[in-house]
Amino acid sequence: ELHRHRQLYLHHHERGRDRDGDGGRECNRGGGCDRGTGGHERGDVAPTVILTTLTVFLVMFVIQMGIYFHARTMLNAAVEDGVRAGQLVGGTAADAELAVDAMLVDSSSLLVDRRRSVRITADQVTVEVAADIPSLVPFWSGTVTARSSGPVERFRSEAERS
């Protein structure tokens, strides 16, 4: 039985796999030969699969961070506009909300479930906007928040300034 297996093995290599006559061995330039499968082993697939998976997750994470920072920049610009509208003499909370909405009108696909709050006191305007962003990375919920405040413009008499 062993003799028959050896004959099948030799026959297989004579049909084209062993064209260089080294008996299926890998030989290097120094003359050393290793018997093997030509460098392709079954264990070679696992590192490739793991590396590919990690690469895909890394690319998704980089894209997710890009989305996050873009959304944060948009929200910061919107709250700054809202504060500027509320700071003006006669500015109201509705003016600040309109300014925020005007800035974010084209971002409904990026900024989901927007929440805004505007608070105007006698001396201060505060605008805060929070929104959810789409998640590409599993188990990551992306909520972006921006807040800005500034003084209300109004005439102050000389007595009030000192």
PDB file of C-alpha atoms in Angstrom:
ATOM      1  CA  GLU A   1       0.000   0.000   0.000  1.00  0.00           C
ATOM      2  CA  LEU A   2       2.816   2.398   0.852  1.00  0.00           C
ATOM      3  CA  HIS A   3       4.551   1.537  -2.407  1.00  0.00           C
ATOM      4  CA  ARG A   4       1.363   2.373  -4.352  1.00  0.00           C
ATOM      5  CA  HIS A   5       1.049   5.814  -2.681  1.00  0.00           C
ATOM      6  CA  ARG A   6       4.667   6.565  -3.521  1.00  0.00           C
ATOM      7  CA  GLN A   7       4.088   5.662  -7.126  1.00  0.00           C
ATOM      8  CA  LEU A   8       1.019   7.934  -7.307  1.00  0.00           C
ATOM      9  CA  TYR A   9       3.015  10.741  -5.748  1.00  0.00           C
ATOM     10  CA  LEU A  10       5.865  10.352  -8.193  1.00  0.00           C
ATOM     11  CA  HIS A  11       3.479  10.058 -11.113  1.00  0.00           C
ATOM     12  CA  HIS A  12       1.743  13.281 -10.038  1.00  0.00           C
ATOM     13  CA  HIS A  13       5.033  15.192  -9.974  1.00  0.00           C
ATOM     14  CA  GLU A  14       6.130  13.790 -13.329  1.00  0.00           C
ATOM     15  CA  ARG A  15       2.960  15.117 -15.022  1.00  0.00           C
ATOM     16  CA  GLY A  16       4.033  18.726 -14.795  1.00  0.00           C
ATOM     17  CA  ARG A  17       4.309  19.809 -11.210  1.00  0.00           C
ATOM     18  CA  ASP A  18       7.913  18.773 -11.030  1.00  0.00           C
ATOM     19  CA  ARG A  19       9.225  20.329 -14.216  1.00  0.00           C
ATOM     20  CA  ASP A  20      12.577  21.324 -12.760  1.00  0.00           C
ATOM     21  CA  GLY A  21      13.366  17.780 -11.543  1.00  0.00           C
ATOM     22  CA  ASP A  22      13.934  18.622  -7.886  1.00  0.00           C
ATOM     23  CA  GLY A  23      11.268  16.244  -6.606  1.00  0.00           C
ATOM     24  CA  GLY A  24       8.834  18.956  -5.477  1.00  0.00           C
ATOM     25  CA  ARG A  25      11.383  20.791  -3.362  1.00  0.00           C
ATOM     26  CA  GLU A  26      11.815  24.536  -3.142  1.00  0.00           C
ATOM     27  CA  CYS A  27      15.449  25.417  -3.747  1.00  0.00           C
ATOM     28  CA  ASN A  28      17.141  28.699  -3.014  1.00  0.00           C
ATOM     29  CA  ARG A  29      20.166  30.215  -4.747  1.00  0.00           C
ATOM     30  CA  GLY A  30      22.571  28.832  -2.186  1.00  0.00           C
ATOM     31  CA  GLY A  31      21.711  25.317  -3.244  1.00  0.00           C
ATOM     32  CA  GLY A  32      19.647  24.404  -0.190  1.00  0.00           C
ATOM     33  CA  CYS A  33      16.323  22.715  -0.916  1.00  0.00           C
ATOM     34  CA  ASP A  34      13.300  22.366   1.347  1.00  0.00           C
ATOM     35  CA  ARG A  35      10.637  19.825   0.699  1.00  0.00           C
ATOM     36  CA  GLY A  36       7.271  21.535   0.927  1.00  0.00           C
ATOM     37  CA  THR A  37       4.172  22.754  -0.822  1.00  0.00           C
ATOM     38  CA  GLY A  38       5.751  25.615  -2.710  1.00  0.00           C
ATOM     39  CA  GLY A  39       5.233  28.152   0.068  1.00  0.00           C
ATOM     40  CA  HIS A  40       1.429  27.904   0.072  1.00  0.00           C
ATOM     41  CA  GLU A  41       0.219  26.425   3.308  1.00  0.00           C
ATOM     42  CA  ARG A  42      -3.280  26.263   4.708  1.00  0.00           C
ATOM     43  CA  GLY A  43      -2.352  28.509   7.636  1.00  0.00           C
ATOM     44  CA  ASP A  44      -1.532  31.381   5.256  1.00  0.00           C
ATOM     45  CA  VAL A  45      -5.220  32.297   4.823  1.00  0.00           C
ATOM     46  CA  ALA A  46      -5.966  33.212   8.459  1.00  0.00           C
ATOM     47  CA  PRO A  47      -3.553  36.170   8.693  1.00  0.00           C
ATOM     48  CA  THR A  48      -4.856  37.490   5.377  1.00  0.00           C
ATOM     49  CA  VAL A  49      -8.447  37.343   6.580  1.00  0.00           C
ATOM     50  CA  ILE A  50      -7.570  39.016   9.878  1.00  0.00           C
ATOM     51  CA  LEU A  51      -5.491  41.705   8.189  1.00  0.00           C
ATOM     52  CA  THR A  52      -8.225  42.424   5.636  1.00  0.00           C
ATOM     53  CA  THR A  53     -10.852  42.706   8.368  1.00  0.00           C
ATOM     54  CA  LEU A  54      -8.694  45.053  10.415  1.00  0.00           C
ATOM     55  CA  THR A  55      -7.973  47.160   7.341  1.00  0.00           C
ATOM     56  CA  VAL A  56     -11.690  47.494   6.565  1.00  0.00           C
ATOM     57  CA  PHE A  57     -12.448  48.531  10.170  1.00  0.00           C
ATOM     58  CA  LEU A  58      -9.577  51.014  10.126  1.00  0.00           C
ATOM     59  CA  VAL A  59     -10.859  52.612   6.912  1.00  0.00           C
ATOM     60  CA  MET A  60     -14.390  52.769   8.359  1.00  0.00           C
ATOM     61  CA  PHE A  61     -13.031  54.382  11.536  1.00  0.00           C
ATOM     62  CA  VAL A  62     -11.128  57.029   9.545  1.00  0.00           C
ATOM     63  CA  ILE A  63     -14.252  57.830   7.519  1.00  0.00           C
ATOM     64  CA  GLN A  64     -16.308  57.964  10.748  1.00  0.00           C
ATOM     65  CA  MET A  65     -13.887  60.464  12.267  1.00  0.00           C
ATOM     66  CA  GLY A  66     -14.093  62.561   9.092  1.00  0.00           C
ATOM     67  CA  ILE A  67     -17.887  62.603   9.351  1.00  0.00           C
ATOM     68  CA  TYR A  68     -17.673  63.506  13.050  1.00  0.00           C
ATOM     69  CA  PHE A  69     -15.272  66.416  12.556  1.00  0.00           C
ATOM     70  CA  HIS A  70     -17.202  67.718   9.540  1.00  0.00           C
ATOM     71  CA  ALA A  71     -20.455  67.645  11.544  1.00  0.00           C
ATOM     72  CA  ARG A  72     -18.771  69.366  14.492  1.00  0.00           C
ATOM     73  CA  THR A  73     -17.466  72.122  12.209  1.00  0.00           C
ATOM     74  CA  MET A  74     -20.937  72.629  10.722  1.00  0.00           C
ATOM     75  CA  LEU A  75     -22.542  72.826  14.171  1.00  0.00           C
ATOM     76  CA  ASN A  76     -19.907  75.275  15.421  1.00  0.00           C
ATOM     77  CA  ALA A  77     -20.563  77.555  12.449  1.00  0.00           C
ATOM     78  CA  ALA A  78     -24.326  77.308  13.011  1.00  0.00           C
ATOM     79  CA  VAL A  79     -24.168  78.216  16.714  1.00  0.00           C
ATOM     80  CA  GLU A  80     -21.843  81.141  15.945  1.00  0.00           C
ATOM     81  CA  ASP A  81     -24.377  82.449  13.416  1.00  0.00           C
ATOM     82  CA  GLY A  82     -27.163  81.947  15.946  1.00  0.00           C
ATOM     83  CA  VAL A  83     -25.282  83.885  18.614  1.00  0.00           C
ATOM     84  CA  ARG A  84     -24.552  86.730  16.174  1.00  0.00           C
ATOM     85  CA  ALA A  85     -28.248  86.962  15.271  1.00  0.00           C
ATOM     86  CA  GLY A  86     -29.258  86.958  18.937  1.00  0.00           C
ATOM     87  CA  GLN A  87     -26.628  89.532  19.924  1.00  0.00           C
ATOM     88  CA  LEU A  88     -27.973  92.263  17.661  1.00  0.00           C
ATOM     89  CA  VAL A  89     -29.984  95.068  19.185  1.00  0.00           C
ATOM     90  CA  GLY A  90     -33.557  93.794  19.191  1.00  0.00           C
ATOM     91  CA  GLY A  91     -32.434  90.210  18.420  1.00  0.00           C
ATOM     92  CA  THR A  92     -34.715  87.451  19.679  1.00  0.00           C
ATOM     93  CA  ALA A  93     -34.472  83.732  20.299  1.00  0.00           C
ATOM     94  CA  ALA A  94     -36.474  83.198  17.106  1.00  0.00           C
ATOM     95  CA  ASP A  95     -33.863  85.171  15.140  1.00  0.00           C
ATOM     96  CA  ALA A  96     -31.112  82.963  16.566  1.00  0.00           C
ATOM     97  CA  GLU A  97     -33.058  79.781  15.752  1.00  0.00           C
ATOM     98  CA  LEU A  98     -33.657  80.971  12.175  1.00  0.00           C
ATOM     99  CA  ALA A  99     -29.936  81.651  11.745  1.00  0.00           C
ATOM    100  CA  VAL A 100     -29.076  78.159  13.016  1.00  0.00           C
ATOM    101  CA  ASP A 101     -31.660  76.535  10.753  1.00  0.00           C
ATOM    102  CA  ALA A 102     -30.463  78.528   7.727  1.00  0.00           C
ATOM    103  CA  MET A 103     -26.931  77.309   8.263  1.00  0.00           C
ATOM    104  CA  LEU A 104     -27.968  73.652   8.644  1.00  0.00           C
ATOM    105  CA  VAL A 105     -30.726  73.526   5.993  1.00  0.00           C
ATOM    106  CA  ASP A 106     -28.721  71.338   3.571  1.00  0.00           C
ATOM    107  CA  SER A 107     -27.326  68.951   6.155  1.00  0.00           C
ATOM    108  CA  SER A 108     -30.401  66.868   6.977  1.00  0.00           C
ATOM    109  CA  SER A 109     -28.785  63.641   5.740  1.00  0.00           C
ATOM    110  CA  LEU A 110     -25.662  64.160   7.861  1.00  0.00           C
ATOM    111  CA  LEU A 111     -27.180  65.707  10.987  1.00  0.00           C
ATOM    112  CA  VAL A 112     -30.103  63.584  12.076  1.00  0.00           C
ATOM    113  CA  ASP A 113     -32.430  64.477  14.959  1.00  0.00           C
ATOM    114  CA  ARG A 114     -31.169  68.018  15.544  1.00  0.00           C
ATOM    115  CA  ARG A 115     -31.902  69.597  18.901  1.00  0.00           C
ATOM    116  CA  ARG A 116     -31.305  73.264  19.573  1.00  0.00           C
ATOM    117  CA  SER A 117     -31.735  75.578  22.491  1.00  0.00           C
ATOM    118  CA  VAL A 118     -31.433  79.355  22.568  1.00  0.00           C
ATOM    119  CA  ARG A 119     -31.312  81.328  25.781  1.00  0.00           C
ATOM    120  CA  ILE A 120     -31.181  85.094  25.836  1.00  0.00           C
ATOM    121  CA  THR A 121     -30.810  86.990  29.087  1.00  0.00           C
ATOM    122  CA  ALA A 122     -30.329  90.719  29.576  1.00  0.00           C
ATOM    123  CA  ASP A 123     -26.560  90.384  29.073  1.00  0.00           C
ATOM    124  CA  GLN A 124     -25.868  87.043  27.388  1.00  0.00           C
ATOM    125  CA  VAL A 125     -26.930  84.964  24.371  1.00  0.00           C
ATOM    126  CA  THR A 126     -26.295  81.215  24.478  1.00  0.00           C
ATOM    127  CA  VAL A 127     -27.002  78.839  21.596  1.00  0.00           C
ATOM    128  CA  GLU A 128     -26.525  75.090  21.824  1.00  0.00           C
ATOM    129  CA  VAL A 129     -27.158  72.552  19.057  1.00  0.00           C
ATOM    130  CA  ALA A 130     -26.845  68.770  19.271  1.00  0.00           C
ATOM    131  CA  ALA A 131     -27.355  66.263  16.480  1.00  0.00           C
ATOM    132  CA  ASP A 132     -26.847  62.588  15.781  1.00  0.00           C
ATOM    133  CA  ILE A 133     -24.638  61.516  12.905  1.00  0.00           C
ATOM    134  CA  PRO A 134     -24.707  58.239  10.964  1.00  0.00           C
ATOM    135  CA  SER A 135     -22.568  55.470  12.398  1.00  0.00           C
ATOM    136  CA  LEU A 136     -20.239  53.399  10.225  1.00  0.00           C
ATOM    137  CA  VAL A 137     -18.364  51.824  13.116  1.00  0.00           C
ATOM    138  CA  PRO A 138     -20.280  49.181  15.084  1.00  0.00           C
ATOM    139  CA  PHE A 139     -21.181  50.014  18.683  1.00  0.00           C
ATOM    140  CA  TRP A 140     -20.498  53.740  18.226  1.00  0.00           C
ATOM    141  CA  SER A 141     -23.318  56.195  18.651  1.00  0.00           C
ATOM    142  CA  GLY A 142     -22.339  59.553  17.293  1.00  0.00           C
ATOM    143  CA  THR A 143     -23.790  62.619  18.940  1.00  0.00           C
ATOM    144  CA  VAL A 144     -22.177  65.946  18.165  1.00  0.00           C
ATOM    145  CA  THR A 145     -22.761  69.027  20.323  1.00  0.00           C
ATOM    146  CA  ALA A 146     -21.725  72.632  19.835  1.00  0.00           C
ATOM    147  CA  ARG A 147     -22.268  75.583  22.120  1.00  0.00           C
ATOM    148  CA  SER A 148     -21.484  79.267  21.859  1.00  0.00           C
ATOM    149  CA  SER A 149     -22.350  82.373  23.829  1.00  0.00           C
ATOM    150  CA  GLY A 150     -21.699  86.077  23.678  1.00  0.00           C
ATOM    151  CA  PRO A 151     -22.804  89.391  25.113  1.00  0.00           C
ATOM    152  CA  VAL A 152     -26.011  91.057  24.004  1.00  0.00           C
ATOM    153  CA  GLU A 153     -25.455  94.332  22.192  1.00  0.00           C
ATOM    154  CA  ARG A 154     -27.233  97.186  23.909  1.00  0.00           C
ATOM    155  CA  PHE A 155     -26.599 100.758  24.813  1.00  0.00           C
ATOM    156  CA  ARG A 156     -25.064 101.142  28.262  1.00  0.00           C
ATOM    157  CA  SER A 157     -24.924 104.496  29.940  1.00  0.00           C
ATOM    158  CA  GLU A 158     -21.707 105.771  31.425  1.00  0.00           C
ATOM    159  CA  ALA A 159     -22.967 104.879  34.911  1.00  0.00           C
ATOM    160  CA  GLU A 160     -23.640 101.236  33.871  1.00  0.00           C
ATOM    161  CA  ARG A 161     -20.162 100.785  32.370  1.00  0.00           C
ATOM    162  CA  SER A 162     -18.279 101.660  35.539  1.00  0.00           C
TER     163      SER A 162
END
